């Protein structure tokens, strides 16, 4: 059952909300899917080990049963290998989150669990069997643990930036091997560095506000909007959502933004840009970043955090890939 079909079913049969919760939780780990060709086995078969703790086939069967409460926990309906893998990844992520929260004495409380269930189900929970109610609580607990661990470890930023670009020949399809193009890149690169450095010094010295600095760059005759065009993001404000969605630029830029700290103007080294034509990276610009809001965490994305935690806890998969 796909997510759209599941949502439709839930609208018609509210008692099946647990399926949406499990599928939605699966979407968190889509970026780290490893396609597994899972063989059916007994409930005591070990599927994965996380920091010495085992995840069994019966744990996965329970998750499959919870998608729409068809079959039984011991004998749920068959689903695709991809769906099984997503659910297994959820179980691994929840186990990791639990271990991380235990390290900081941070827990998901019974009140948080009950409040989440109440918000989503209301009195519908009364229609569940005792086992189904316990399964709902388990799924909600896993989701809340992952969200809490994510909030502690995945950082975000909001603020404003300006970029002093010098890669015009790359962006506009000029012959980059031509002497004229290379000379322009080198000339603009030196100019961009000097301009960014001057703006940085003026802003930190209180001679120029960052907003005025953004206008100064936009109006610059050599690397401003008159050269690049208004479709290019040279100086803009950005939100937490922009940061998470990688709006305007790719990962390389936003990884640099994560280095910036609130209250301290940040100037980057040269940032590389992906060439749309051949997917290679080239030197593209210097950036100044002014942060006005931020969230804690050393990892820029949930996926990167989860990958690091899998190494930390020596996650092993005991199923064929």
XYZ file of C-alpha atoms in Angstrom:
321
model
C 0.000 0.000 0.000
C 1.455 3.347 -1.058
C 1.418 6.480 1.063
C -1.398 8.092 -0.931
C -3.532 4.954 -0.769
C -2.770 4.582 2.924
C -3.902 8.153 3.623
C -7.118 7.540 1.725
C -7.782 4.386 3.716
C -7.162 6.188 6.985
C -9.708 8.848 6.082
C -12.253 6.058 5.636
C -11.063 3.894 8.564
C -9.500 6.043 11.320
C -8.447 3.007 13.345
C -5.757 2.378 10.727
C -3.821 5.564 11.600
C -0.890 3.448 12.783
C -0.126 2.629 9.135
C 0.366 6.294 8.316
C 2.618 6.722 11.337
C 4.861 3.852 10.280
C 4.951 4.876 6.619
C 5.657 8.514 7.535
C 8.449 7.409 9.835
C 9.866 5.374 6.953
C 10.175 8.506 4.836
C 12.725 9.894 7.317
C 15.200 7.211 6.291
C 14.596 7.216 2.536
C 17.949 8.924 1.962
C 19.808 5.960 3.488
C 17.933 3.054 1.892
C 19.977 -0.027 1.151
C 17.887 -2.370 -0.931
C 17.658 -5.699 0.881
C 16.609 -8.987 -0.633
C 15.157 -10.321 2.572
C 14.384 -13.992 2.925
C 11.397 -15.025 4.985
C 12.485 -16.670 8.231
C 11.476 -17.449 11.773
C 10.523 -14.775 14.278
C 13.779 -15.280 16.180
C 16.007 -14.648 13.169
C 18.344 -11.705 13.775
C 18.052 -9.003 11.101
C 20.403 -6.360 12.496
C 22.604 -5.597 15.487
C 22.926 -2.061 16.860
C 25.544 -1.521 19.530
C 25.232 -5.142 20.618
C 21.414 -5.132 20.692
C 19.581 -7.354 18.249
C 16.620 -6.586 16.031
C 14.630 -9.705 15.228
C 12.329 -10.836 12.447
C 9.452 -10.663 14.945
C 10.169 -6.931 15.399
C 9.853 -6.394 11.658
C 6.739 -8.587 11.459
C 5.148 -6.403 14.116
C 5.867 -3.269 12.076
C 4.400 -4.858 8.944
C 1.273 -5.872 10.850
C 0.943 -2.316 12.132
C 0.684 -0.884 8.621
C -3.010 -1.749 8.413
C -3.603 -4.408 11.102
C -4.141 -7.163 8.570
C -3.013 -10.706 9.241
C -1.402 -11.243 12.625
C 1.800 -9.977 14.268
C 3.333 -13.423 13.717
C 2.046 -13.776 10.178
C 1.560 -10.343 8.574
C 0.750 -9.879 4.875
C 3.585 -9.919 2.363
C 5.092 -6.562 1.354
C 7.889 -5.644 -1.040
C 11.564 -5.990 -0.111
C 11.900 -2.210 -0.394
C 9.109 -1.665 2.140
C 10.650 -4.246 4.477
C 13.955 -2.447 4.233
C 12.394 0.914 5.061
C 10.766 -0.519 8.159
C 14.012 -2.201 9.211
C 15.855 1.097 8.777
C 13.248 2.700 11.063
C 13.928 0.103 13.741
C 17.676 0.658 13.452
C 17.234 4.447 13.630
C 14.985 4.169 16.694
C 17.497 1.932 18.460
C 20.280 4.419 17.701
C 18.156 7.337 18.908
C 17.358 5.494 22.137
C 21.061 4.918 22.829
C 21.941 8.535 22.076
C 19.205 9.869 24.351
C 20.310 7.533 27.136
C 23.807 9.021 26.918
C 22.406 12.453 27.732
C 19.770 11.230 30.204
C 17.110 12.547 27.850
C 13.984 10.444 27.544
C 10.621 10.451 25.828
C 8.054 10.802 28.590
C 4.763 9.004 28.967
C 3.009 12.378 28.807
C 4.656 13.158 25.443
C 3.583 9.791 24.076
C -0.003 10.093 25.285
C -0.327 13.697 24.105
C 0.906 12.770 20.617
C -1.545 9.882 20.405
C -4.384 12.098 21.647
C -3.606 14.783 19.055
C -3.591 12.273 16.217
C -6.246 9.787 17.245
C -8.487 11.389 19.822
C -10.891 8.791 21.183
C -10.262 6.413 18.275
C -7.564 4.714 20.352
C -10.405 3.169 22.364
C -11.308 1.064 19.306
C -7.923 -0.662 19.341
C -7.260 -4.002 20.989
C -4.809 -4.018 23.865
C -2.047 -5.291 21.591
C -2.771 -2.700 18.903
C -2.727 0.086 21.478
C 0.673 -1.074 22.727
C 1.924 -1.142 19.141
C 0.683 2.419 18.584
C 2.606 3.541 21.660
C 5.728 1.745 20.470
C 5.597 3.393 17.033
C 4.954 6.833 18.542
C 7.778 6.330 21.031
C 10.189 5.432 18.227
C 9.123 8.479 16.235
C 9.508 10.824 19.207
C 12.916 9.375 20.089
C 14.156 9.929 16.547
C 12.770 13.473 16.468
C 14.331 14.294 19.844
C 17.725 12.892 18.819
C 17.467 14.762 15.531
C 16.750 18.049 17.316
C 19.843 17.578 19.485
C 22.245 16.553 16.738
C 21.131 18.072 13.433
C 21.982 21.758 13.242
C 20.283 24.467 11.223
C 20.822 28.133 10.457
C 18.814 31.178 9.414
C 20.104 34.584 8.435
C 21.465 36.264 5.324
C 24.314 35.724 2.921
C 26.134 37.329 0.050
C 28.321 35.550 -2.491
C 31.110 37.121 -4.524
C 31.081 34.980 -7.666
C 33.889 34.698 -10.183
C 32.832 31.691 -12.296
C 30.955 33.554 -15.040
C 32.522 31.590 -17.960
C 31.423 28.291 -16.402
C 27.879 29.420 -15.731
C 27.289 30.943 -19.151
C 28.848 28.163 -21.214
C 31.910 30.004 -22.441
C 34.947 28.031 -23.606
C 36.694 27.651 -20.289
C 39.890 26.519 -22.000
C 40.154 29.717 -23.992
C 42.771 32.172 -22.743
C 40.204 34.943 -22.512
C 37.921 32.854 -20.279
C 40.696 31.773 -17.942
C 41.970 35.315 -17.667
C 38.475 36.470 -16.733
C 38.139 33.770 -14.062
C 41.471 34.661 -12.477
C 40.767 38.385 -12.668
C 37.282 38.045 -11.175
C 38.526 35.614 -8.518
C 41.036 38.118 -7.186
C 38.449 40.904 -7.410
C 35.826 38.807 -5.599
C 38.191 37.955 -2.758
C 39.200 41.586 -2.320
C 35.579 42.766 -2.408
C 34.431 40.155 0.115
C 37.371 40.954 2.376
C 36.638 44.684 2.215
C 32.961 44.131 2.987
C 33.863 41.776 5.836
C 36.191 44.350 7.374
C 33.671 47.179 6.980
C 30.809 45.185 8.519
C 32.846 43.883 11.462
C 34.161 47.412 12.084
C 30.623 48.794 12.158
C 31.137 50.949 9.064
C 28.544 49.047 7.054
C 25.434 47.056 7.937
C 25.033 43.629 6.369
C 21.908 44.800 4.551
C 23.871 47.674 3.012
C 26.655 45.220 2.181
C 24.149 43.089 0.270
C 23.070 46.140 -1.727
C 26.692 47.038 -2.372
C 27.354 43.617 -3.881
C 24.178 43.663 -5.975
C 25.236 47.033 -7.422
C 28.873 46.104 -8.015
C 29.754 46.790 -11.684
C 32.118 43.812 -12.089
C 30.428 40.901 -10.270
C 27.005 42.303 -9.319
C 23.514 41.759 -10.695
C 24.179 43.877 -13.790
C 26.611 41.139 -14.839
C 24.919 38.016 -13.497
C 21.283 38.931 -13.932
C 18.495 39.063 -11.368
C 17.824 35.320 -11.544
C 21.055 34.661 -9.649
C 21.102 34.667 -5.853
C 23.988 36.939 -4.924
C 22.649 38.411 -1.679
C 19.585 37.060 0.094
C 18.025 36.233 3.427
C 17.422 32.552 4.153
C 15.212 30.652 6.579
C 15.618 27.390 8.445
C 13.549 25.775 5.690
C 15.851 27.196 2.998
C 18.801 25.751 4.887
C 17.209 22.316 5.143
C 15.979 22.338 1.531
C 19.303 23.633 0.150
C 17.533 26.486 -1.629
C 19.531 28.317 -4.356
C 22.766 26.364 -3.817
C 23.850 22.782 -3.306
C 25.317 20.920 -0.349
C 28.782 22.458 -0.664
C 27.480 25.950 0.085
C 25.182 24.950 2.938
C 27.918 22.887 4.586
C 29.867 26.149 4.781
C 26.870 27.990 6.206
C 26.755 25.456 9.054
C 30.210 26.678 10.108
C 28.898 30.197 10.704
C 27.955 31.163 14.258
C 25.236 33.498 15.462
C 26.590 36.954 16.214
C 29.834 36.463 14.287
C 30.227 37.369 10.623
C 31.623 34.405 8.696
C 33.753 34.556 5.543
C 34.328 31.322 3.676
C 37.262 30.058 1.699
C 36.605 29.390 -1.982
C 33.368 27.428 -2.394
C 33.045 25.033 -5.301
C 30.033 24.923 -7.606
C 28.758 21.982 -9.632
C 28.895 22.525 -13.386
C 25.473 21.698 -14.834
C 27.044 20.632 -18.107
C 29.359 17.850 -16.909
C 28.556 17.521 -13.175
C 32.143 18.415 -12.244
C 32.923 20.977 -9.558
C 34.830 24.207 -10.137
C 35.892 27.124 -7.925
C 32.882 29.426 -7.808
C 32.748 32.118 -5.136
C 33.542 33.477 -1.698
C 30.673 33.896 0.753
C 29.862 36.082 3.727
C 27.219 34.735 6.121
C 25.402 36.555 8.920
C 23.435 34.226 11.233
C 20.498 35.548 13.273
C 19.054 32.219 14.422
C 20.358 28.675 14.725
C 19.724 25.242 16.150
C 22.280 23.055 17.925
C 23.943 20.083 16.318
C 27.141 19.372 14.444
C 25.485 17.497 11.563
C 23.766 19.383 8.775
C 21.333 16.634 7.816
C 19.600 13.743 9.516
C 21.096 11.377 6.955
C 24.656 12.425 7.766
C 23.997 12.057 11.478
C 22.489 8.598 10.999
C 25.410 7.454 8.857
C 27.842 8.570 11.562
C 25.818 6.833 14.269
C 25.757 3.574 12.316
C 29.536 3.648 12.399
C 29.612 4.594 16.085
C 27.325 1.733 17.083
C 28.834 -0.721 14.586
C 25.513 -1.518 12.971
C 25.498 -4.946 11.335
C 22.855 -6.292 8.993
C 22.299 -10.044 9.147
C 20.232 -10.267 5.976
C 21.295 -10.657 2.360
C 21.600 -7.498 0.281
